[in-house]
Every structure is written in structure tokens, then in C-alpha cells.
Coordinates of C-alpha atoms in Angstrom, one line a residue:
X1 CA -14.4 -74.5 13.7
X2 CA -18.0 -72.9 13.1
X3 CA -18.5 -70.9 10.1
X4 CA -20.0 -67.1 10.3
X5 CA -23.0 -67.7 8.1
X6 CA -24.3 -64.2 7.3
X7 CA -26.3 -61.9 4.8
X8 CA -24.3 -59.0 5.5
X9 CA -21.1 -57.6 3.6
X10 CA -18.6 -57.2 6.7
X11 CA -18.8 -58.4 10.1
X12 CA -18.4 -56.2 13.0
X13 CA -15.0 -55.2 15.0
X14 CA -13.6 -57.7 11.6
X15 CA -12.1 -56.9 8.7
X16 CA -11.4 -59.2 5.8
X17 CA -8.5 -60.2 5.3
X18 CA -8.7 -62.6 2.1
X19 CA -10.8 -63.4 -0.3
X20 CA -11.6 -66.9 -0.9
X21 CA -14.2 -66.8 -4.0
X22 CA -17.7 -68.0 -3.8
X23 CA -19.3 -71.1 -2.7
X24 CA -22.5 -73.0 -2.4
X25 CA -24.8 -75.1 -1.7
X26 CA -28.0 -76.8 -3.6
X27 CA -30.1 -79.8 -3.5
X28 CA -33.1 -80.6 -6.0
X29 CA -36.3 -81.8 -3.8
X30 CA -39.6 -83.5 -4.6
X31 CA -43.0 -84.5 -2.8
X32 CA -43.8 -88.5 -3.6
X33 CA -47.0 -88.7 -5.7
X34 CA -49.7 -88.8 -3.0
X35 CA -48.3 -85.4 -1.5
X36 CA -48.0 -83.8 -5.0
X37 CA -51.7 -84.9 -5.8
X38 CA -52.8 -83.6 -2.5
X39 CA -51.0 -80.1 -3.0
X40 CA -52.7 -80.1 -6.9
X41 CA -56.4 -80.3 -5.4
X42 CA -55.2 -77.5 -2.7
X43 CA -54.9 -75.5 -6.1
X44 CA -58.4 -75.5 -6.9
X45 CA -59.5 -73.8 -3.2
X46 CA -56.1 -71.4 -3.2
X47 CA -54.1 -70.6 0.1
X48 CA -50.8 -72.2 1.3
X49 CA -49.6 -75.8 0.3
X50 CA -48.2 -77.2 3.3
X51 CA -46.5 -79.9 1.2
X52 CA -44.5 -78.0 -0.5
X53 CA -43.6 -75.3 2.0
X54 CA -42.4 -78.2 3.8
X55 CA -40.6 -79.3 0.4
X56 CA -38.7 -75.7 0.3
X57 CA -37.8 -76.0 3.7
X58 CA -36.3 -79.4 3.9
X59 CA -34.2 -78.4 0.6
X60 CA -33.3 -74.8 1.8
X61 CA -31.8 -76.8 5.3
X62 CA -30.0 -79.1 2.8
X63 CA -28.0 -76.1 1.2
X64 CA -27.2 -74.0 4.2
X65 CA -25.3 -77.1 5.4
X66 CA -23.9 -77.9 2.0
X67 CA -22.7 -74.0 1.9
X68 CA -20.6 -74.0 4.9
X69 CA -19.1 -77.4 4.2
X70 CA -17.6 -75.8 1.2
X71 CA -16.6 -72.8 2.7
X72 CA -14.3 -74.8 5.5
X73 CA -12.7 -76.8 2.8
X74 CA -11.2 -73.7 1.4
X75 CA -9.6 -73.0 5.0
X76 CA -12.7 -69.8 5.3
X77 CA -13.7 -68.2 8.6
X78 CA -16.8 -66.7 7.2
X79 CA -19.4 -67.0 4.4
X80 CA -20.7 -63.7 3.8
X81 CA -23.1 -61.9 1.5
X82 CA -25.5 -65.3 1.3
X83 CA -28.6 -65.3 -1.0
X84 CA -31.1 -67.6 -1.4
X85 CA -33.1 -68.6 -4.6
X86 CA -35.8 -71.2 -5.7
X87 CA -36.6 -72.5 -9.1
X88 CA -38.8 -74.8 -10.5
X89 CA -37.2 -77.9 -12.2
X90 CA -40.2 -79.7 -13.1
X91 CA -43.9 -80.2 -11.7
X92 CA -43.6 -81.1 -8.6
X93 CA -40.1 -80.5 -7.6
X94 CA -37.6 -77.7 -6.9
X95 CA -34.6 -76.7 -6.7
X96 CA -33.3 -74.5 -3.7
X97 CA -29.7 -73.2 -4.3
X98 CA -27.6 -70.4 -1.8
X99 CA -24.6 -69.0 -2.2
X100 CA -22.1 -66.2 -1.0
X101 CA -18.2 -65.7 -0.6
X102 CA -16.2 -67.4 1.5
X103 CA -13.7 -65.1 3.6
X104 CA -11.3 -65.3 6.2
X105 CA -11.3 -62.5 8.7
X106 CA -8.9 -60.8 10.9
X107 CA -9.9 -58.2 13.9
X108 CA -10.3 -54.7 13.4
X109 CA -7.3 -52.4 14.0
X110 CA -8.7 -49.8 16.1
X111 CA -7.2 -46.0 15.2

């Protein structure tokens, strides 16, 4: 079964019908030393650093899939209310976590 990955707090025509509690997902990702060196000289002429936008985005892949696997082991429909963060660990690498609560839903009743 797919898990509803959303940033929203309710989905349409659902309700919720439990709450599960929060999960997710996190990976810690660094650039090998050739890549870091190139993104340091990028420094000195400003504008984007392809190497680690590419870093960010390989991690941030890594927890969207790590959330959802959480999510279904707790028996959830729905991950709802999902953030996304970045920190820096250490030079060079970074840590990309998500999160959000896990939810089983039910359809709407209509009145």
C-alpha cells in the first residue's frame, strides 16, 4: 500500500481516524574531497554550488523514503504535516532530516 505523503494537516473527502505519533526519516551526507575542494574555490567567485545542491538532494531523497517506511510499519495510511530541515554537521557534510505524523484515515461522512 502507498503512503499519502503530504504537507497539509487533513486530506480531502478524509477524516482521521487515529493517530499514530510522528515518524521520520534522516540520512547524514558528504561530498568526497575533490568535490568539497571544488565547491570551496566556488566560494571565492559566489553563486550556486552544484556539489552540494546535488549533496542536499541525494540526502533529502534518502529521508522521504526512510519517512514512509516508518510510517507503514506502524500499520499508517498517511503521513501528514511533513517538514523538511537541513543542518550542518561538519565542513563539508549535512544532515537532511523530515518528519510528520503518521495517520490512518477513514472517508468523510457527508451531512
Amino acid at each position: 500500500m502507498e503512503i499519502l505523503v503530504s504537507t497539509l494537516e487533513a486530506v480531502p473527502g478524509y477524516r482521521i481516524a487515529q493517530v499514530l505519533g510522528g515518524v521520520k526519516g534522516s540520512t547524514v551526507r558528504s561530498k568526497h574531497l575533490g568535490k568539497d575542494l571544488l565547491a570551496g574555490l566556488r566560494t571565492l567567485v559566489g553563486g550556486e554550488l552544484p556539489e552540494y545542491t546535488e549533496m542536499l538532494q541525494e540526502a533529502r531523497e534518502v529521508a522521504e523514503a526512510r519517512m514512509p517506511e516508518e510510517a507503514r510499519r506502524l500499520g499508517a495510511h498517511a503521513v501528514l504535516g511533513v517538514r523538511y530541515a537541513a543542518a550542518s554537521v561538519m565542513q563539508g557534510a549535512a544532515e537532511v532530516p523530515d518528519y510528520g505524523t503518521a495517520v490512518r484515515l477513514e472517508p468523510a461522512r457527508e451531512r
